[in-house]
């Protein structure tokens, strides 16, 4: 709707009004201080999520959601990055301008008018968690978007960072980087290994499994895995200079010696108190997959990349909690950021790129680089046992493409059709999530009505968008007037995303699994290993199981139950719901028992206080009595 130069929109975050005279420019970019909203304790957030007011339609107006600090922490974080361009654009042709650290104004031409006709241009405001202008370098982007997530990740929380934008807008540049301009993936690897430093569990015998379970490997399986990993790195023949420059650069943006990491210089980013207690060890694993033409491929499985063979397509599967993962995806243990970076580079060589009219090195697939960490506690007799499995996924989406700009034909045109289709479904899912949340709908019922299964991309995203994952979307735009329409479309789509609340439908506590290691070990060298066994991560149960020192019941293979994610099996879903509810009952019983204990303790303390008070009164009476006697005497 438009009146007197005031533009408003019902979709997404298009708020407020802008007078035509207000023409802010990039140079006015606000300072980057005060970036991070405070993170509230998990329990509090759960309670707030259940607060009906939050989902009440009257409380979910655009302004309320934007202003609501409580909801802010739950919302999908959207960062806008505007790439620099070499041409100078005069004000009349400007497509986008930064208004403040969270707002941009986009200019679009009205119907049947030329772009340069100032009076016919429409201005629309878009809000983001943070706007990063063309002058922001790679370290700024990392600092703004990722550092807080790395902290959360190392505190056993799942995170997803994905880049979204039109082709040639700088998504891959932001995620991976270019030359020595390292993107957020290599920087994150450096930050993680810096943080866990001496607390790594390097044995590699407890590996992540399914979505959030773990698996025990025997020594020969571990050896085979390491051999395979080294072969992948060797076959990639990564140039030594690449590694040397990575090492030199990373030592520039992080301090290997201390517990505190400073990746951009001049500030303490990570609070050492934020990690687990000192006894926690970390086992780090990486995997790299791509979704090309609606097919999932393993980028770290070189056997499927030989010219003679057709690439092996991997299946999406779903575990008993409904979490989707890629079956048989290669996952390697890594003990340094260099090893992880080498694997990343090796996988990147297998990614699908092609030259289009818009980008000489255009991504033709969506890629998923995932870092998984198994946190291990030290049990009796110094036996490490897995506590949680959590993930940090970087998804570099292929870019939205307009056929008239890319001039793609034949095979490439079909390829870009698939890319556009999956992105459209992703946006539809995000829009529906947003709409249903605005109408107070949430929980499993609501999720089942969202068409996550319409594309493999959304199917993979389902696990992230419907669980307590921290999701961060980096929206990339190109300010070139030539791609003005795509830029506006990207801004509109991402404005909707910025108000989506990421939450989990039911909080389930899985029984904690403590493996049987056989002989206790004295140090963290190679311990005696058990037969291969499977367990479930206790990501969500650490609170009430943490004080347990004796081994919990070993989970069976049924915990690892899985089925192909592409088939809808209704009865199984019902069985799943029953199983989830049963687990919920177990959890609540545990909480009840715990609160009974606490009540008992409070009762004892009160009794003690009453007794102490009685003794005190006795003394007061005695003192008074003797005082009176003394006075009388
Ligand atoms: N912020 C930036 N600073 C400098 N150069 C950039 C920036 N962003 C992008 N570029 C350059 O622009 C070109 C296109 O970027 P990139 O390949 O990352 O785009 P993309 O969005 O991933 O495109 P596609 O979707 O086609 O794969 C690259 O040459 C890249 O180096």
XYZ file of C-alpha atoms and ligand atoms in Angstrom:
664
model
C 0.000 0.000 0.000
C 1.337 3.409 -0.798
C 0.232 6.887 0.219
C 2.060 10.183 0.160
C 5.415 8.573 -0.217
C 4.800 6.282 2.740
C 5.332 2.667 1.935
C 4.164 -0.188 4.043
C 3.804 -3.854 3.424
C 2.153 -6.742 5.140
C 4.840 -9.200 4.200
C 7.815 -9.806 6.407
C 9.561 -6.964 8.007
C 8.693 -4.097 5.802
C 8.041 -1.455 8.346
C 7.871 2.272 8.795
C 8.019 5.061 6.283
C 10.773 6.912 4.519
C 10.552 10.321 3.041
C 11.870 10.583 -0.507
C 14.424 13.127 0.663
C 16.119 10.704 2.977
C 18.906 9.171 0.915
C 21.402 7.557 3.266
C 24.513 6.086 1.709
C 26.896 3.249 2.486
C 29.418 5.553 4.079
C 27.046 6.254 6.961
C 27.395 2.708 8.171
C 26.879 2.643 11.933
C 29.423 1.350 14.426
C 29.476 -2.353 15.130
C 29.317 -2.189 18.908
C 26.581 -3.750 21.019
C 25.924 -6.571 18.622
C 24.933 -9.553 20.584
C 21.611 -9.930 22.286
C 22.098 -11.523 25.660
C 21.552 -15.246 25.604
C 19.135 -16.457 28.188
C 19.408 -19.758 30.006
C 17.788 -22.562 28.105
C 15.074 -23.335 30.663
C 13.876 -19.800 30.726
C 13.607 -19.821 26.970
C 11.483 -22.944 27.018
C 9.075 -21.316 29.441
C 8.899 -18.234 27.314
C 8.237 -20.335 24.277
C 5.235 -21.771 25.975
C 4.028 -18.361 27.008
C 0.690 -18.079 25.157
C 1.139 -14.328 24.850
C 4.080 -14.853 22.572
C 1.881 -16.694 20.124
C -1.201 -14.589 20.628
C -2.082 -12.951 17.342
C -2.475 -9.578 18.979
C 1.045 -9.850 20.321
C 2.477 -11.053 17.069
C 2.093 -7.963 14.967
C 5.150 -7.086 12.940
C 6.155 -4.332 15.328
C 5.716 -6.481 18.377
C 7.853 -9.213 17.001
C 10.503 -6.796 15.926
C 10.549 -5.061 19.271
C 10.079 -8.117 21.462
C 13.412 -8.862 23.095
C 12.159 -12.197 24.414
C 11.260 -13.447 20.977
C 14.432 -11.955 19.521
C 16.597 -14.658 20.997
C 14.432 -17.360 19.447
C 14.254 -15.804 16.048
C 16.201 -16.832 13.030
C 19.058 -14.343 12.846
C 19.385 -12.597 9.508
C 22.524 -10.722 8.545
C 22.619 -8.713 5.372
C 25.944 -8.483 3.565
C 26.228 -6.031 0.691
C 29.149 -6.837 -1.567
C 31.321 -4.094 -3.026
C 31.239 -3.372 -6.755
C 33.821 -1.644 -8.862
C 31.498 0.702 -10.758
C 30.355 4.006 -9.309
C 26.603 4.325 -9.055
C 25.050 7.743 -8.962
C 22.303 8.367 -6.433
C 19.532 8.190 -8.992
C 20.429 4.593 -9.857
C 21.204 3.381 -6.373
C 19.420 0.143 -5.537
C 20.076 -0.100 -1.845
C 21.310 2.196 0.913
C 22.103 1.565 4.538
C 19.963 3.555 6.934
C 21.338 2.293 10.225
C 23.077 -0.807 11.576
C 19.873 -2.848 11.175
C 18.003 -1.171 8.357
C 18.415 -0.776 4.629
C 16.283 1.094 2.149
C 15.756 -0.494 -1.236
C 14.741 1.545 -4.250
C 12.659 0.034 -6.959
C 11.097 1.520 -10.047
C 7.352 1.695 -10.372
C 5.547 0.176 -13.340
C 6.408 1.512 -16.780
C 8.901 4.053 -15.560
C 12.600 4.334 -16.078
C 14.864 3.639 -13.161
C 16.486 7.008 -13.316
C 13.259 8.900 -12.763
C 13.673 9.761 -9.122
C 10.069 10.745 -8.399
C 8.782 7.416 -9.674
C 10.936 5.314 -7.443
C 9.562 3.429 -4.525
C 11.467 3.057 -1.286
C 11.050 0.185 1.076
C 12.689 -0.417 4.424
C 14.011 -3.809 5.404
C 15.222 -4.761 8.859
C 17.896 -7.300 9.714
C 19.677 -8.450 12.825
C 22.661 -6.597 11.448
C 23.566 -4.960 8.164
C 27.133 -5.363 6.913
C 28.085 -2.837 4.261
C 30.528 -3.231 1.380
C 33.367 -1.947 3.528
C 33.041 -4.909 5.919
C 35.805 -7.420 5.485
C 35.794 -11.158 6.077
C 36.843 -10.828 9.710
C 34.001 -8.367 10.403
C 31.509 -10.819 8.967
C 32.939 -13.641 11.032
C 32.920 -11.509 14.155
C 29.346 -10.326 13.679
C 27.678 -13.513 12.525
C 29.595 -16.468 13.840
C 31.520 -15.944 17.074
C 28.467 -16.171 19.326
C 27.400 -19.338 17.510
C 30.800 -20.965 18.032
C 30.379 -20.361 21.745
C 26.923 -21.928 21.716
C 28.195 -24.842 19.665
C 30.934 -25.585 22.182
C 28.281 -25.568 24.871
C 26.558 -28.468 23.111
C 24.022 -26.550 21.092
C 23.239 -27.205 17.439
C 23.800 -24.400 14.959
C 23.126 -23.762 11.289
C 24.569 -20.942 9.216
C 23.362 -20.591 5.665
C 24.004 -18.086 2.927
C 21.182 -16.943 0.708
C 21.093 -14.612 -2.251
C 21.052 -14.261 -6.006
C 23.836 -15.597 -8.168
C 27.098 -13.599 -8.003
C 26.073 -11.875 -4.764
C 29.005 -13.225 -2.706
C 27.580 -16.272 -0.878
C 30.556 -18.531 -1.553
C 32.931 -15.647 -0.864
C 31.295 -15.206 2.540
C 31.220 -18.902 3.412
C 34.464 -20.202 1.950
C 36.395 -17.091 1.032
C 38.609 -16.389 -1.931
C 42.402 -16.831 -1.917
C 43.695 -15.576 1.396
C 40.440 -13.736 2.077
C 39.254 -16.569 4.296
C 35.530 -16.966 4.727
C 33.652 -17.993 7.820
C 34.260 -21.757 7.461
C 38.102 -21.688 7.740
C 37.866 -19.047 10.451
C 35.424 -21.149 12.446
C 37.683 -24.195 12.200
C 40.523 -22.159 13.600
C 38.351 -20.762 16.389
C 37.031 -24.177 17.416
C 40.431 -25.830 17.676
C 41.741 -22.811 19.480
C 39.000 -23.147 22.039
C 39.236 -26.847 22.675
C 43.010 -26.789 22.479
C 44.276 -29.322 25.049
C 40.868 -30.835 25.626
C 40.663 -32.894 22.508
C 39.876 -36.568 22.544
C 42.010 -37.788 19.654
C 41.336 -41.495 19.741
C 38.561 -41.398 17.147
C 36.783 -44.468 18.483
C 33.534 -42.742 19.447
C 31.974 -41.346 16.329
C 28.745 -39.443 15.747
C 26.017 -41.575 14.258
C 22.582 -40.926 12.727
C 21.482 -37.383 13.657
C 22.550 -37.151 17.275
C 23.597 -40.637 18.341
C 27.072 -42.075 18.583
C 28.778 -45.261 17.629
C 31.747 -47.117 19.100
C 34.377 -48.265 16.687
C 36.856 -51.029 17.301
C 40.601 -50.414 16.706
C 40.643 -51.840 13.183
C 37.650 -49.684 12.197
C 39.445 -46.626 13.587
C 42.604 -47.483 11.620
C 40.635 -47.966 8.386
C 38.914 -44.633 8.902
C 42.212 -42.786 9.413
C 43.710 -44.473 6.343
C 40.722 -43.471 4.225
C 40.902 -39.925 5.527
C 44.613 -39.593 4.760
C 44.027 -40.941 1.265
C 41.320 -38.325 0.595
C 43.692 -35.580 1.712
C 46.569 -37.061 -0.314
C 44.507 -37.466 -3.480
C 43.329 -33.884 -3.278
C 47.044 -32.924 -3.613
C 46.515 -29.681 -1.783
C 49.368 -27.321 -2.474
C 51.670 -26.724 0.460
C 51.534 -22.963 -0.183
C 47.781 -23.015 0.497
C 48.329 -24.570 3.900
C 51.251 -22.285 4.719
C 49.234 -19.199 3.926
C 46.278 -20.549 5.920
C 48.568 -21.166 8.871
C 50.116 -17.699 8.585
C 46.745 -15.999 8.253
C 45.080 -17.857 11.055
C 47.942 -17.151 13.443
C 47.197 -13.534 12.594
C 43.557 -13.745 13.585
C 43.801 -16.016 16.566
C 46.055 -16.620 19.480
C 47.056 -20.264 19.795
C 48.632 -19.906 23.192
C 45.780 -18.748 25.372
C 42.335 -19.930 26.320
C 40.877 -16.716 25.003
C 40.647 -16.291 21.274
C 40.787 -12.954 19.573
C 39.994 -13.422 15.928
C 39.796 -9.866 14.808
C 42.183 -8.180 17.165
C 41.482 -5.798 19.970
C 38.857 -7.674 21.889
C 38.154 -10.685 24.031
C 35.512 -12.630 22.192
C 35.126 -15.816 24.094
C 34.538 -16.168 27.760
C 36.369 -19.299 28.997
C 33.634 -19.750 31.628
C 31.160 -20.392 28.870
C 32.490 -23.802 27.961
C 31.802 -27.069 29.715
C 33.604 -27.846 32.945
C 37.273 -28.667 32.551
C 36.740 -32.393 32.576
C 34.883 -32.367 29.251
C 36.784 -33.662 26.242
C 35.891 -33.060 22.613
C 36.098 -35.337 19.627
C 35.711 -33.413 16.358
C 34.362 -34.859 13.095
C 33.692 -33.301 9.712
C 31.556 -34.216 6.716
C 30.829 -32.502 3.424
C 27.796 -33.162 1.229
C 26.246 -31.501 -1.772
C 22.708 -31.410 -3.042
C 22.901 -31.302 -6.818
C 19.815 -31.593 -9.019
C 17.818 -32.931 -6.043
C 20.402 -35.660 -5.394
C 22.678 -35.867 -2.381
C 26.359 -36.694 -2.950
C 29.273 -37.270 -0.636
C 32.102 -34.839 -1.334
C 34.595 -36.728 0.818
C 34.121 -40.117 -0.797
C 36.657 -40.117 -3.580
C 35.734 -43.599 -4.746
C 32.560 -42.159 -6.227
C 34.385 -39.432 -8.110
C 36.463 -41.593 -10.448
C 35.641 -40.924 -14.093
C 34.530 -44.460 -14.839
C 31.939 -44.590 -12.065
C 28.654 -42.808 -11.742
C 28.522 -40.797 -8.578
C 26.749 -42.663 -5.832
C 23.596 -40.944 -4.699
C 22.994 -40.934 -0.950
C 19.644 -41.301 0.755
C 18.055 -39.027 3.295
C 16.941 -40.961 6.345
C 15.032 -40.065 9.450
C 15.773 -41.260 12.969
C 13.120 -42.172 15.496
C 12.863 -38.553 16.634
C 12.137 -37.411 13.104
C 15.564 -35.855 12.558
C 16.754 -36.095 8.973
C 20.320 -37.029 8.125
C 22.284 -38.303 5.132
C 22.777 -42.045 5.308
C 26.307 -43.361 4.739
C 27.804 -39.880 4.506
C 31.554 -40.067 5.119
C 32.542 -38.433 8.369
C 36.194 -38.160 9.371
C 37.769 -37.428 12.746
C 40.050 -34.381 12.799
C 42.540 -33.303 15.406
C 43.558 -29.880 14.105
C 42.070 -27.048 12.109
C 44.626 -27.753 9.384
C 43.398 -31.323 8.970
C 39.813 -30.092 8.886
C 40.687 -27.356 6.400
C 42.467 -29.873 4.158
C 39.336 -32.027 4.116
C 37.249 -28.956 3.363
C 39.523 -28.116 0.404
C 39.475 -31.739 -0.750
C 35.662 -31.747 -0.718
C 35.508 -28.384 -2.448
C 37.390 -29.878 -5.398
C 34.434 -32.202 -5.917
C 31.806 -29.472 -5.773
C 29.823 -28.622 -8.895
C 30.842 -25.253 -10.311
C 30.320 -23.770 -13.776
C 30.796 -20.506 -15.591
C 27.626 -18.557 -16.324
C 27.111 -15.096 -17.773
C 26.698 -13.808 -14.231
C 29.527 -15.610 -12.436
C 32.650 -17.262 -13.795
C 32.683 -19.675 -10.863
C 29.040 -20.219 -10.065
C 27.965 -22.910 -7.559
C 25.583 -25.362 -9.199
C 24.631 -27.119 -5.970
C 23.788 -26.467 -2.332
C 26.653 -27.620 -0.109
C 26.653 -28.663 3.536
C 29.912 -28.662 5.493
C 29.199 -30.029 8.954
C 31.382 -30.071 12.039
C 30.158 -32.490 14.681
C 31.542 -32.686 18.169
C 31.120 -35.542 20.595
C 31.518 -34.164 24.117
C 32.922 -36.719 26.499
C 32.829 -36.802 30.248
C 35.387 -38.637 32.352
C 33.752 -41.392 34.327
C 34.953 -43.540 37.198
C 38.437 -44.903 36.634
C 39.153 -42.110 34.131
C 36.948 -43.735 31.530
C 35.706 -41.225 28.961
C 32.083 -41.604 28.018
C 30.095 -39.709 25.356
C 27.675 -37.123 26.699
C 26.371 -35.228 23.702
C 26.654 -35.091 19.946
C 26.031 -31.707 18.410
C 26.566 -30.070 15.069
C 27.460 -26.837 13.383
C 26.451 -26.852 9.721
C 27.485 -24.367 7.064
C 25.171 -24.394 4.103
C 26.257 -22.508 1.020
C 23.105 -22.322 -1.070
C 23.293 -22.042 -4.825
C 22.092 -18.663 -6.052
C 18.699 -17.705 -7.346
C 18.996 -17.244 -11.108
C 17.088 -15.385 -13.781
C 17.319 -17.094 -17.141
C 17.475 -13.774 -19.011
C 20.551 -12.727 -17.021
C 22.496 -15.991 -16.841
C 21.599 -16.838 -20.475
C 21.708 -20.480 -19.492
C 20.474 -22.995 -22.002
C 19.710 -26.699 -22.177
C 21.353 -28.625 -19.357
C 22.383 -25.511 -17.423
C 18.875 -24.097 -17.709
C 17.446 -27.294 -16.222
C 20.064 -27.096 -13.493
C 19.112 -23.528 -12.593
C 15.439 -24.562 -12.674
C 16.141 -27.153 -9.970
C 18.108 -24.600 -7.932
C 15.302 -22.032 -8.164
C 12.691 -24.636 -7.348
C 14.389 -25.816 -4.170
C 14.939 -22.207 -3.071
C 11.274 -21.431 -3.736
C 10.225 -24.381 -1.564
C 12.621 -23.228 1.167
C 11.058 -19.782 1.113
C 7.578 -21.266 1.094
C 8.455 -23.334 4.166
C 9.882 -20.289 5.913
C 6.801 -18.237 5.006
C 4.418 -20.936 6.238
C 6.358 -21.341 9.477
C 6.101 -17.628 9.978
C 2.383 -17.471 9.123
C 1.461 -20.362 11.379
C 3.495 -18.957 14.216
C 1.705 -15.641 13.782
C -1.603 -17.431 14.127
C -0.577 -19.071 17.330
C 0.063 -22.509 15.840
C 3.041 -24.445 17.039
C 4.069 -27.936 18.059
C 4.181 -31.199 16.152
C 0.760 -30.718 14.541
C 1.825 -27.466 12.996
C 5.120 -28.864 11.727
C 3.363 -31.755 10.014
C 1.411 -29.313 7.860
C 4.541 -27.602 6.547
C 5.682 -29.041 3.190
C 9.223 -29.892 4.294
C 9.159 -32.926 2.021
C 8.573 -30.948 -1.148
C 12.305 -30.678 -1.766
C 15.409 -32.362 -0.407
C 16.748 -28.997 0.685
C 13.801 -28.314 2.972
C 13.831 -31.890 4.134
C 17.390 -31.419 5.375
C 16.480 -28.025 6.851
C 13.528 -29.494 8.750
C 15.718 -30.860 11.530
C 17.294 -27.452 12.033
C 14.156 -25.341 11.776
C 12.054 -27.470 14.103
C 14.534 -28.163 16.874
C 16.299 -25.878 19.288
C 18.999 -25.064 16.749
C 20.493 -21.595 16.494
C 19.882 -20.619 12.901
C 21.681 -17.778 11.201
C 21.003 -16.679 7.648
C 23.556 -14.544 5.849
C 21.746 -12.732 3.070
C 24.065 -11.596 0.297
C 23.148 -8.874 -2.141
C 24.846 -7.217 -5.063
C 24.126 -3.463 -5.255
C 24.616 -3.385 -9.027
C 21.521 -1.768 -10.673
C 21.697 -4.439 -13.375
C 20.442 -7.021 -10.857
C 18.064 -4.671 -9.005
C 15.041 -6.942 -9.370
C 16.816 -9.983 -7.913
C 18.141 -7.873 -5.053
C 14.672 -6.630 -4.173
C 13.259 -10.131 -4.328
C 16.009 -11.470 -2.046
C 15.397 -8.657 0.445
C 11.666 -9.339 0.517
C 12.147 -13.062 1.017
C 14.680 -12.679 3.788
C 12.531 -10.115 5.607
C 9.992 -12.872 6.213
C 12.706 -15.210 7.488
C 13.897 -12.704 10.060
C 10.693 -13.168 12.033
C 10.605 -16.950 12.090
C 10.891 -18.381 15.557
C 12.997 -21.511 15.697
C 11.760 -23.826 18.378
C 11.465 -27.461 19.206
C 8.049 -29.063 19.488
C 8.678 -31.424 22.395
C 11.578 -31.512 24.745
C 12.569 -35.160 24.948
C 15.200 -36.509 27.268
C 16.878 -39.587 25.930
C 18.380 -41.969 28.448
C 22.072 -41.332 28.801
C 24.319 -44.043 27.553
C 27.632 -44.797 29.183
C 29.668 -47.285 27.193
C 31.309 -50.344 28.577
C 34.996 -49.746 27.970
C 36.190 -52.913 29.617
C 39.453 -52.206 31.439
C 39.735 -48.736 32.988
C 42.354 -46.541 31.397
C 44.853 -44.390 33.209
C 45.502 -41.774 30.577
C 44.009 -40.620 27.334
C 46.176 -42.632 25.025
C 44.473 -45.373 23.074
C 42.132 -47.088 25.533
C 41.094 -50.703 25.257
C 38.209 -50.600 22.857
C 34.892 -52.355 23.018
C 33.064 -53.970 20.162
C 31.151 -51.566 17.929
C 28.134 -50.315 19.769
C 25.499 -47.671 19.318
C 24.188 -45.108 21.777
C 22.041 -42.034 21.809
C 23.354 -38.623 22.613
C 22.135 -37.165 25.868
C 22.112 -33.641 24.486
C 18.868 -32.868 26.174
C 19.260 -34.942 29.300
C 22.546 -33.759 30.718
C 20.837 -31.860 33.526
C 19.169 -34.629 35.384
C 21.673 -37.324 34.521
C 24.764 -35.305 35.184
C 25.216 -36.390 38.783
C 25.006 -40.044 37.894
C 28.268 -41.836 38.256
C 27.113 -45.376 37.646
C 26.548 -46.425 34.035
C 23.067 -45.850 32.690
C 21.345 -48.648 30.814
C 22.942 -49.294 27.479
C 20.671 -48.358 24.636
C 19.877 -50.947 22.063
C 19.803 -50.891 18.299
C 16.195 -49.809 18.452
C 17.430 -46.368 19.515
C 19.038 -46.152 16.142
C 15.847 -47.028 14.330
C 15.719 -45.236 11.016
C 13.655 -45.110 7.890
C 13.890 -43.513 4.562
C 12.964 -39.902 4.925
C 11.241 -39.641 1.577
C 8.416 -42.009 2.515
C 5.619 -40.906 4.781
C 4.754 -43.803 7.124
C 1.782 -42.751 9.170
C 1.602 -45.613 11.724
C 5.287 -45.251 12.386
C 4.772 -41.586 13.091
C 2.110 -42.527 15.637
C 4.456 -45.065 17.198
C 7.092 -42.375 17.294
C 4.744 -39.996 19.046
C 3.898 -42.644 21.630
C 7.594 -43.351 22.151
C 8.287 -39.644 22.539
C 5.481 -39.242 25.039
C 6.710 -42.238 26.991
C 10.126 -40.652 27.156
C 8.538 -37.418 28.272
C 6.803 -39.288 31.092
C 10.141 -40.793 32.152
C 11.713 -37.361 32.106
C 8.917 -35.782 34.128
C 9.129 -38.589 36.667
C 12.838 -37.884 36.988
C 12.140 -34.191 37.496
C 9.489 -35.003 40.075
C 11.896 -37.206 41.998
C 14.486 -34.469 41.843
C 12.071 -31.830 43.121
C 10.985 -34.189 45.926
C 14.611 -34.411 46.993
C 14.933 -30.652 46.878
C 11.748 -30.245 48.932
C 13.106 -32.679 51.506
C 16.320 -30.709 51.730
C 14.462 -27.415 52.162
C 12.344 -29.006 54.912
C 15.476 -30.159 56.738
C 17.087 -26.737 56.426
C 13.956 -25.055 57.765
C 13.814 -27.421 60.725
C 17.410 -26.682 61.485
C 16.731 -22.968 61.308
C 13.738 -23.311 63.631
C 15.862 -25.264 66.120
C 18.605 -22.659 65.906
C 16.021 -19.945 66.458
C 14.651 -21.741 69.521
C 18.142 -22.003 71.023
C 18.650 -18.323 70.323
C 15.401 -17.405 72.052
C 16.416 -19.496 75.040
C 19.586 -17.443 75.353
C 17.677 -14.187 74.981
C 15.314 -15.236 77.792
C 18.257 -16.240 80.019
C 20.065 -12.965 79.351
C 16.936 -10.948 80.135
C 16.352 -12.958 83.290
C 19.895 -12.381 84.547
C 19.785 -8.711 83.545
C 16.638 -8.222 85.623
C 18.230 -10.029 88.556
C 21.406 -7.960 88.298
C 19.353 -4.722 88.145
C 17.345 -5.784 91.180
C 20.475 -6.692 93.102
N 32.478 -8.927 -0.231
C 33.211 -9.161 -1.322
N 34.419 -8.579 -1.468
C 35.170 -8.814 -2.563
N 34.803 -9.636 -3.583
C 33.615 -10.242 -3.485
C 32.756 -10.039 -2.355
N 31.656 -10.787 -2.532
C 31.814 -11.421 -3.709
N 32.981 -11.093 -4.290
C 33.474 -11.602 -5.580
O 32.349 -11.705 -6.440
C 32.417 -12.876 -7.244
C 31.158 -13.715 -7.054
O 31.083 -14.163 -5.704
P 30.572 -15.618 -5.303
O 31.090 -16.654 -6.244
O 30.851 -15.777 -3.877
O 29.017 -15.426 -5.581
P 27.856 -16.463 -5.282
O 26.743 -15.691 -4.678
O 28.364 -17.624 -4.515
O 27.451 -16.894 -6.749
P 26.749 -18.253 -7.248
O 25.411 -18.339 -6.595
O 26.628 -18.062 -8.730
O 27.656 -19.357 -6.904
C 33.678 -13.603 -6.820
O 34.701 -13.291 -7.729
C 34.009 -13.028 -5.466
O 35.397 -13.042 -5.213
